[in-house]
């Protein structure tokens, strides 16, 4: 009934996308929604890099796959079942990090307010995308590309800047079942 609540309730992390591109106007709409998020002192400490180029996406995958496997290694001990599920994806998928999404939006933040504010921009983008029939996924593992100078240059990453997301955007090929969500812990006073 309420479109905002609908978007919040129905948003899922989408890990399978149709190959068709997302129109630039739609990407602009969701980036505009991100840009309207609240931010500390209204600093809007973010900028956006949208990657659609297949060659650059391929370089991202080549870099992020080995880095994310290393990053996930401790999970083998702490949560072997989860580690196994994720590693199965690495065997089965051509792109187990960015899930072959047509657009990858790097939200790049800088300054004292970035850590608190940039995730709000990301969430605005994901909810706006949901309301437009697009799927999204925040892929932290996709940010593990800083050891590749070519990618750092392409994103124009400067000292002191941090990647939030990146946020994958595309038309869902498959929408996952909602995961179990814990009830909120609330104290009323
Ligand atoms: C900070 C953050 C990092 C995430 N990183 C990844 C990731 O690297 N790969 C991935 O497949 N999903 C990632 N996710 C998606 C979560 O796995 C997902 O939000 C969670 O399982 C709940 O599912 P839902 O988003 O459908 O409610 C991330 C989500 C957040 C908020």
PDB file of C-alpha atoms and ligand atoms in Angstrom:
ATOM      1  CA  UNK A   1       0.000   0.000   0.000  1.00  0.00           C
ATOM      2  CA  UNK A   2       2.771   2.418   0.906  1.00  0.00           C
ATOM      3  CA  UNK A   3       5.436   2.503  -1.821  1.00  0.00           C
ATOM      4  CA  UNK A   4       8.306   3.296   0.543  1.00  0.00           C
ATOM      5  CA  UNK A   5       7.437   0.448   2.898  1.00  0.00           C
ATOM      6  CA  UNK A   6       6.880  -1.811  -0.115  1.00  0.00           C
ATOM      7  CA  UNK A   7      10.371  -1.053  -1.400  1.00  0.00           C
ATOM      8  CA  UNK A   8      11.888  -1.632   2.045  1.00  0.00           C
ATOM      9  CA  UNK A   9      10.039  -4.907   2.540  1.00  0.00           C
ATOM     10  CA  UNK A  10      10.579  -6.315  -0.939  1.00  0.00           C
ATOM     11  CA  UNK A  11      14.205  -5.308  -1.553  1.00  0.00           C
ATOM     12  CA  UNK A  12      16.477  -8.345  -1.761  1.00  0.00           C
ATOM     13  CA  UNK A  13      20.171  -8.689  -2.445  1.00  0.00           C
ATOM     14  CA  UNK A  14      20.048  -9.835  -6.060  1.00  0.00           C
ATOM     15  CA  UNK A  15      22.827 -12.171  -7.193  1.00  0.00           C
ATOM     16  CA  UNK A  16      21.650 -13.016 -10.729  1.00  0.00           C
ATOM     17  CA  UNK A  17      21.057 -10.366 -13.402  1.00  0.00           C
ATOM     18  CA  UNK A  18      19.780 -10.219 -16.934  1.00  0.00           C
ATOM     19  CA  UNK A  19      22.511  -9.045 -19.322  1.00  0.00           C
ATOM     20  CA  UNK A  20      20.412  -6.152 -20.718  1.00  0.00           C
ATOM     21  CA  UNK A  21      21.803  -2.745 -19.764  1.00  0.00           C
ATOM     22  CA  UNK A  22      20.072  -0.272 -17.467  1.00  0.00           C
ATOM     23  CA  UNK A  23      19.125   2.981 -19.216  1.00  0.00           C
ATOM     24  CA  UNK A  24      21.294   5.956 -18.278  1.00  0.00           C
ATOM     25  CA  UNK A  25      18.166   7.900 -17.204  1.00  0.00           C
ATOM     26  CA  UNK A  26      17.294   5.202 -14.657  1.00  0.00           C
ATOM     27  CA  UNK A  27      20.851   5.136 -13.330  1.00  0.00           C
ATOM     28  CA  UNK A  28      20.704   8.923 -13.037  1.00  0.00           C
ATOM     29  CA  UNK A  29      17.417   8.648 -11.112  1.00  0.00           C
ATOM     30  CA  UNK A  30      18.827   6.255  -8.528  1.00  0.00           C
ATOM     31  CA  UNK A  31      22.045   8.248  -8.189  1.00  0.00           C
ATOM     32  CA  UNK A  32      19.957  11.360  -7.656  1.00  0.00           C
ATOM     33  CA  UNK A  33      18.090   9.487  -4.892  1.00  0.00           C
ATOM     34  CA  UNK A  34      21.458   8.573  -3.341  1.00  0.00           C
ATOM     35  CA  UNK A  35      22.584  12.170  -3.567  1.00  0.00           C
ATOM     36  CA  UNK A  36      19.518  13.299  -1.595  1.00  0.00           C
ATOM     37  CA  UNK A  37      20.409  11.151   1.440  1.00  0.00           C
ATOM     38  CA  UNK A  38      21.048  12.913   4.729  1.00  0.00           C
ATOM     39  CA  UNK A  39      24.713  13.552   5.463  1.00  0.00           C
ATOM     40  CA  UNK A  40      26.660  14.989   8.381  1.00  0.00           C
ATOM     41  CA  UNK A  41      26.567  18.806   8.105  1.00  0.00           C
ATOM     42  CA  UNK A  42      25.032  18.273   4.644  1.00  0.00           C
ATOM     43  CA  UNK A  43      28.575  17.611   3.385  1.00  0.00           C
ATOM     44  CA  UNK A  44      27.404  14.989   0.845  1.00  0.00           C
ATOM     45  CA  UNK A  45      30.844  13.400   1.157  1.00  0.00           C
ATOM     46  CA  UNK A  46      30.391  11.057  -1.794  1.00  0.00           C
ATOM     47  CA  UNK A  47      30.949  10.705  -5.487  1.00  0.00           C
ATOM     48  CA  UNK A  48      29.862   7.951  -7.844  1.00  0.00           C
ATOM     49  CA  UNK A  49      31.690   5.920 -10.465  1.00  0.00           C
ATOM     50  CA  UNK A  50      29.449   3.785 -12.685  1.00  0.00           C
ATOM     51  CA  UNK A  51      31.232   0.899 -14.380  1.00  0.00           C
ATOM     52  CA  UNK A  52      29.496  -0.563 -17.439  1.00  0.00           C
ATOM     53  CA  UNK A  53      32.492  -1.212 -19.695  1.00  0.00           C
ATOM     54  CA  UNK A  54      32.898  -5.014 -20.165  1.00  0.00           C
ATOM     55  CA  UNK A  55      36.690  -4.828 -20.325  1.00  0.00           C
ATOM     56  CA  UNK A  56      36.941  -2.882 -17.078  1.00  0.00           C
ATOM     57  CA  UNK A  57      34.399  -5.196 -15.433  1.00  0.00           C
ATOM     58  CA  UNK A  58      36.550  -8.133 -16.460  1.00  0.00           C
ATOM     59  CA  UNK A  59      39.574  -6.505 -14.798  1.00  0.00           C
ATOM     60  CA  UNK A  60      37.528  -5.940 -11.649  1.00  0.00           C
ATOM     61  CA  UNK A  61      36.584  -9.635 -11.568  1.00  0.00           C
ATOM     62  CA  UNK A  62      40.172 -10.795 -12.196  1.00  0.00           C
ATOM     63  CA  UNK A  63      41.339  -8.668  -9.263  1.00  0.00           C
ATOM     64  CA  UNK A  64      38.487  -9.104  -6.790  1.00  0.00           C
ATOM     65  CA  UNK A  65      38.129 -12.893  -7.089  1.00  0.00           C
ATOM     66  CA  UNK A  66      41.545 -13.872  -5.653  1.00  0.00           C
ATOM     67  CA  UNK A  67      41.427 -11.015  -3.121  1.00  0.00           C
ATOM     68  CA  UNK A  68      37.986 -11.974  -1.861  1.00  0.00           C
ATOM     69  CA  UNK A  69      38.943 -15.654  -1.603  1.00  0.00           C
ATOM     70  CA  UNK A  70      41.826 -14.598   0.659  1.00  0.00           C
ATOM     71  CA  UNK A  71      39.532 -12.230   2.595  1.00  0.00           C
ATOM     72  CA  UNK A  72      37.034 -15.070   3.177  1.00  0.00           C
ATOM     73  CA  UNK A  73      39.648 -17.633   4.253  1.00  0.00           C
ATOM     74  CA  UNK A  74      39.142 -17.075   8.056  1.00  0.00           C
ATOM     75  CA  UNK A  75      35.456 -18.016   7.533  1.00  0.00           C
ATOM     76  CA  UNK A  76      36.592 -21.588   6.755  1.00  0.00           C
ATOM     77  CA  UNK A  77      37.295 -21.961  10.516  1.00  0.00           C
ATOM     78  CA  UNK A  78      34.698 -19.655  12.059  1.00  0.00           C
ATOM     79  CA  UNK A  79      31.718 -20.624   9.864  1.00  0.00           C
ATOM     80  CA  UNK A  80      32.569 -23.609   7.634  1.00  0.00           C
ATOM     81  CA  UNK A  81      28.999 -24.030   6.338  1.00  0.00           C
ATOM     82  CA  UNK A  82      28.792 -20.409   5.143  1.00  0.00           C
ATOM     83  CA  UNK A  83      32.306 -20.646   3.678  1.00  0.00           C
ATOM     84  CA  UNK A  84      31.282 -23.750   1.714  1.00  0.00           C
ATOM     85  CA  UNK A  85      28.157 -22.035   0.324  1.00  0.00           C
ATOM     86  CA  UNK A  86      30.171 -19.039  -0.838  1.00  0.00           C
ATOM     87  CA  UNK A  87      32.972 -21.151  -2.328  1.00  0.00           C
ATOM     88  CA  UNK A  88      30.370 -23.142  -4.288  1.00  0.00           C
ATOM     89  CA  UNK A  89      29.389 -19.834  -5.931  1.00  0.00           C
ATOM     90  CA  UNK A  90      33.043 -19.292  -6.837  1.00  0.00           C
ATOM     91  CA  UNK A  91      33.103 -22.669  -8.608  1.00  0.00           C
ATOM     92  CA  UNK A  92      29.777 -22.254 -10.393  1.00  0.00           C
ATOM     93  CA  UNK A  93      29.671 -18.617 -11.455  1.00  0.00           C
ATOM     94  CA  UNK A  94      31.698 -16.878 -14.115  1.00  0.00           C
ATOM     95  CA  UNK A  95      31.627 -13.761 -11.926  1.00  0.00           C
ATOM     96  CA  UNK A  96      31.084 -14.707  -8.262  1.00  0.00           C
ATOM     97  CA  UNK A  97      31.805 -11.183  -6.968  1.00  0.00           C
ATOM     98  CA  UNK A  98      29.793  -8.768  -9.157  1.00  0.00           C
ATOM     99  CA  UNK A  99      27.395 -11.473 -10.405  1.00  0.00           C
ATOM    100  CA  UNK A 100      27.719 -10.199 -13.998  1.00  0.00           C
ATOM    101  CA  UNK A 101      25.574  -7.149 -13.149  1.00  0.00           C
ATOM    102  CA  UNK A 102      25.282  -4.701 -16.051  1.00  0.00           C
ATOM    103  CA  UNK A 103      26.182  -1.718 -13.853  1.00  0.00           C
ATOM    104  CA  UNK A 104      28.469  -1.475 -10.835  1.00  0.00           C
ATOM    105  CA  UNK A 105      28.179   1.770  -8.880  1.00  0.00           C
ATOM    106  CA  UNK A 106      31.162   2.606  -6.697  1.00  0.00           C
ATOM    107  CA  UNK A 107      30.133   5.065  -3.996  1.00  0.00           C
ATOM    108  CA  UNK A 108      33.346   6.803  -3.019  1.00  0.00           C
ATOM    109  CA  UNK A 109      33.463   8.760   0.216  1.00  0.00           C
ATOM    110  CA  UNK A 110      35.912  11.102   1.835  1.00  0.00           C
ATOM    111  CA  UNK A 111      36.202  12.987   5.103  1.00  0.00           C
ATOM    112  CA  UNK A 112      34.936  12.812   8.669  1.00  0.00           C
ATOM    113  CA  UNK A 113      31.293  12.239   7.751  1.00  0.00           C
ATOM    114  CA  UNK A 114      31.785   9.634   5.032  1.00  0.00           C
ATOM    115  CA  UNK A 115      31.533   6.518   7.220  1.00  0.00           C
ATOM    116  CA  UNK A 116      28.162   7.549   8.639  1.00  0.00           C
ATOM    117  CA  UNK A 117      26.715   9.218   5.550  1.00  0.00           C
ATOM    118  CA  UNK A 118      27.757   7.135   2.525  1.00  0.00           C
ATOM    119  CA  UNK A 119      25.836   4.001   3.589  1.00  0.00           C
ATOM    120  CA  UNK A 120      22.685   6.164   3.655  1.00  0.00           C
ATOM    121  CA  UNK A 121      23.345   7.185   0.061  1.00  0.00           C
ATOM    122  CA  UNK A 122      23.813   3.497  -0.796  1.00  0.00           C
ATOM    123  CA  UNK A 123      20.540   2.536   0.865  1.00  0.00           C
ATOM    124  CA  UNK A 124      18.655   5.349  -0.891  1.00  0.00           C
ATOM    125  CA  UNK A 125      20.043   4.066  -4.181  1.00  0.00           C
ATOM    126  CA  UNK A 126      19.003   0.476  -3.438  1.00  0.00           C
ATOM    127  CA  UNK A 127      15.475   1.444  -2.403  1.00  0.00           C
ATOM    128  CA  UNK A 128      15.016   3.775  -5.377  1.00  0.00           C
ATOM    129  CA  UNK A 129      16.211   0.971  -7.674  1.00  0.00           C
ATOM    130  CA  UNK A 130      13.763  -1.449  -6.047  1.00  0.00           C
ATOM    131  CA  UNK A 131      10.909   0.982  -6.659  1.00  0.00           C
ATOM    132  CA  UNK A 132      11.863   1.085 -10.365  1.00  0.00           C
ATOM    133  CA  UNK A 133      11.921  -2.690 -10.801  1.00  0.00           C
ATOM    134  CA  UNK A 134      15.698  -2.943 -10.613  1.00  0.00           C
ATOM    135  CA  UNK A 135      17.688  -5.311  -8.440  1.00  0.00           C
ATOM    136  CA  UNK A 136      20.744  -4.347  -6.416  1.00  0.00           C
ATOM    137  CA  UNK A 137      23.353  -5.855  -4.135  1.00  0.00           C
ATOM    138  CA  UNK A 138      25.955  -4.190  -1.922  1.00  0.00           C
ATOM    139  CA  UNK A 139      29.112  -6.222  -2.582  1.00  0.00           C
ATOM    140  CA  UNK A 140      31.823  -5.408  -0.083  1.00  0.00           C
ATOM    141  CA  UNK A 141      33.997  -8.077  -1.715  1.00  0.00           C
ATOM    142  CA  UNK A 142      33.876  -6.038  -4.904  1.00  0.00           C
ATOM    143  CA  UNK A 143      35.761  -3.232  -3.179  1.00  0.00           C
ATOM    144  CA  UNK A 144      38.863  -5.408  -2.736  1.00  0.00           C
ATOM    145  CA  UNK A 145      40.622  -4.057  -5.815  1.00  0.00           C
ATOM    146  CA  UNK A 146      43.008  -1.492  -4.359  1.00  0.00           C
ATOM    147  CA  UNK A 147      46.123  -3.530  -5.234  1.00  0.00           C
ATOM    148  CA  UNK A 148      45.411  -3.026  -8.945  1.00  0.00           C
ATOM    149  CA  UNK A 149      46.881   0.343  -9.987  1.00  0.00           C
ATOM    150  CA  UNK A 150      44.980   0.383 -13.263  1.00  0.00           C
ATOM    151  CA  UNK A 151      41.655   0.073 -11.427  1.00  0.00           C
ATOM    152  CA  UNK A 152      42.660   2.660  -8.827  1.00  0.00           C
ATOM    153  CA  UNK A 153      43.461   5.020 -11.718  1.00  0.00           C
ATOM    154  CA  UNK A 154      40.181   4.237 -13.492  1.00  0.00           C
ATOM    155  CA  UNK A 155      38.161   5.003 -10.351  1.00  0.00           C
ATOM    156  CA  UNK A 156      40.390   8.045  -9.743  1.00  0.00           C
ATOM    157  CA  UNK A 157      40.761   6.959  -6.133  1.00  0.00           C
ATOM    158  CA  UNK A 158      42.708   9.479  -4.099  1.00  0.00           C
ATOM    159  CA  UNK A 159      44.407   9.280  -0.704  1.00  0.00           C
ATOM    160  CA  UNK A 160      41.766   9.314   2.045  1.00  0.00           C
ATOM    161  CA  UNK A 161      38.926   8.089  -0.155  1.00  0.00           C
ATOM    162  CA  UNK A 162      36.985   4.926   0.731  1.00  0.00           C
ATOM    163  CA  UNK A 163      34.770   2.727  -1.406  1.00  0.00           C
ATOM    164  CA  UNK A 164      31.253   2.085  -0.052  1.00  0.00           C
ATOM    165  CA  UNK A 165      29.466  -0.735  -1.792  1.00  0.00           C
ATOM    166  CA  UNK A 166      30.018  -1.109  -4.668  1.00  0.00           C
ATOM    167  CA  UNK A 167      26.311  -1.408  -5.459  1.00  0.00           C
ATOM    168  CA  UNK A 168      25.357  -3.738  -8.303  1.00  0.00           C
ATOM    169  CA  UNK A 169      22.399  -2.613 -10.406  1.00  0.00           C
ATOM    170  CA  UNK A 170      20.460  -4.523 -13.042  1.00  0.00           C
ATOM    171  CA  UNK A 171      17.278  -6.352 -13.924  1.00  0.00           C
ATOM    172  CA  UNK A 172      16.940  -9.398 -11.670  1.00  0.00           C
ATOM    173  CA  UNK A 173      17.111 -12.779 -13.398  1.00  0.00           C
ATOM    174  CA  UNK A 174      16.171 -14.356 -10.120  1.00  0.00           C
ATOM    175  CA  UNK A 175      14.894 -12.801  -6.900  1.00  0.00           C
ATOM    176  CA  UNK A 176      16.026 -14.720  -3.827  1.00  0.00           C
ATOM    177  CA  UNK A 177      13.664 -15.845  -1.113  1.00  0.00           C
ATOM    178  CA  UNK A 178      13.664 -13.371   1.766  1.00  0.00           C
ATOM    179  CA  UNK A 179      16.239 -14.388   4.359  1.00  0.00           C
ATOM    180  CA  UNK A 180      15.096 -14.796   7.946  1.00  0.00           C
ATOM    181  CA  UNK A 181      15.223 -11.463   9.748  1.00  0.00           C
ATOM    182  CA  UNK A 182      15.452 -11.351  13.539  1.00  0.00           C
ATOM    183  CA  UNK A 183      12.789  -9.402  15.369  1.00  0.00           C
ATOM    184  CA  UNK A 184      14.023  -5.983  16.435  1.00  0.00           C
ATOM    185  CA  UNK A 185      15.429  -5.679  19.935  1.00  0.00           C
ATOM    186  CA  UNK A 186      13.533  -2.769  21.484  1.00  0.00           C
ATOM    187  CA  UNK A 187      13.387  -1.236  24.915  1.00  0.00           C
ATOM    188  CA  UNK A 188      10.488   1.128  25.541  1.00  0.00           C
ATOM    189  CA  UNK A 189      11.003   3.614  28.348  1.00  0.00           C
TER     190      UNK A 189
HETATM  191  C1  LIG B   1      28.015  -3.920   4.173  1.00  0.00           C
HETATM  192  C2  LIG B   1      27.487  -5.035   3.317  1.00  0.00           C
HETATM  193  C3  LIG B   1      28.366  -5.829   2.594  1.00  0.00           C
HETATM  194  C4  LIG B   1      27.887  -6.851   1.767  1.00  0.00           C
HETATM  195  N1  LIG B   1      28.764  -7.544   0.985  1.00  0.00           N
HETATM  196  C5  LIG B   1      28.302  -8.527   0.182  1.00  0.00           C
HETATM  197  C6  LIG B   1      29.191  -9.209  -0.698  1.00  0.00           C
HETATM  198  O1  LIG B   1      30.385  -8.934  -0.790  1.00  0.00           O
HETATM  199  N2  LIG B   1      28.673 -10.182  -1.493  1.00  0.00           N
HETATM  200  C7  LIG B   1      27.338 -10.507  -1.474  1.00  0.00           C
HETATM  201  O2  LIG B   1      26.927 -11.399  -2.226  1.00  0.00           O
HETATM  202  N3  LIG B   1      26.459  -9.866  -0.654  1.00  0.00           N
HETATM  203  C8  LIG B   1      26.914  -8.882   0.164  1.00  0.00           C
HETATM  204  N4  LIG B   1      26.042  -8.186   0.946  1.00  0.00           N
HETATM  205  C9  LIG B   1      24.600  -8.528   0.939  1.00  0.00           C
HETATM  206  C10 LIG B   1      24.207  -9.257   2.218  1.00  0.00           C
HETATM  207  O3  LIG B   1      24.702 -10.580   2.149  1.00  0.00           O
HETATM  208  C11 LIG B   1      22.666  -9.226   2.353  1.00  0.00           C
HETATM  209  O4  LIG B   1      22.262  -7.896   2.577  1.00  0.00           O
HETATM  210  C12 LIG B   1      22.159 -10.096   3.499  1.00  0.00           C
HETATM  211  O5  LIG B   1      22.430 -11.450   3.252  1.00  0.00           O
HETATM  212  C13 LIG B   1      20.649  -9.911   3.733  1.00  0.00           C
HETATM  213  O6  LIG B   1      19.916 -10.193   2.549  1.00  0.00           O
HETATM  214  P1  LIG B   1      18.930  -9.082   1.925  1.00  0.00           P
HETATM  215  O7  LIG B   1      19.788  -7.907   1.509  1.00  0.00           O
HETATM  216  O8  LIG B   1      18.286  -9.738   0.751  1.00  0.00           O
HETATM  217  O9  LIG B   1      17.971  -8.685   3.003  1.00  0.00           O
HETATM  218  C14 LIG B   1      26.494  -7.132   1.734  1.00  0.00           C
HETATM  219  C15 LIG B   1      25.607  -6.316   2.435  1.00  0.00           C
HETATM  220  C16 LIG B   1      26.091  -5.256   3.192  1.00  0.00           C
HETATM  221  C17 LIG B   1      25.111  -4.337   3.885  1.00  0.00           C
END
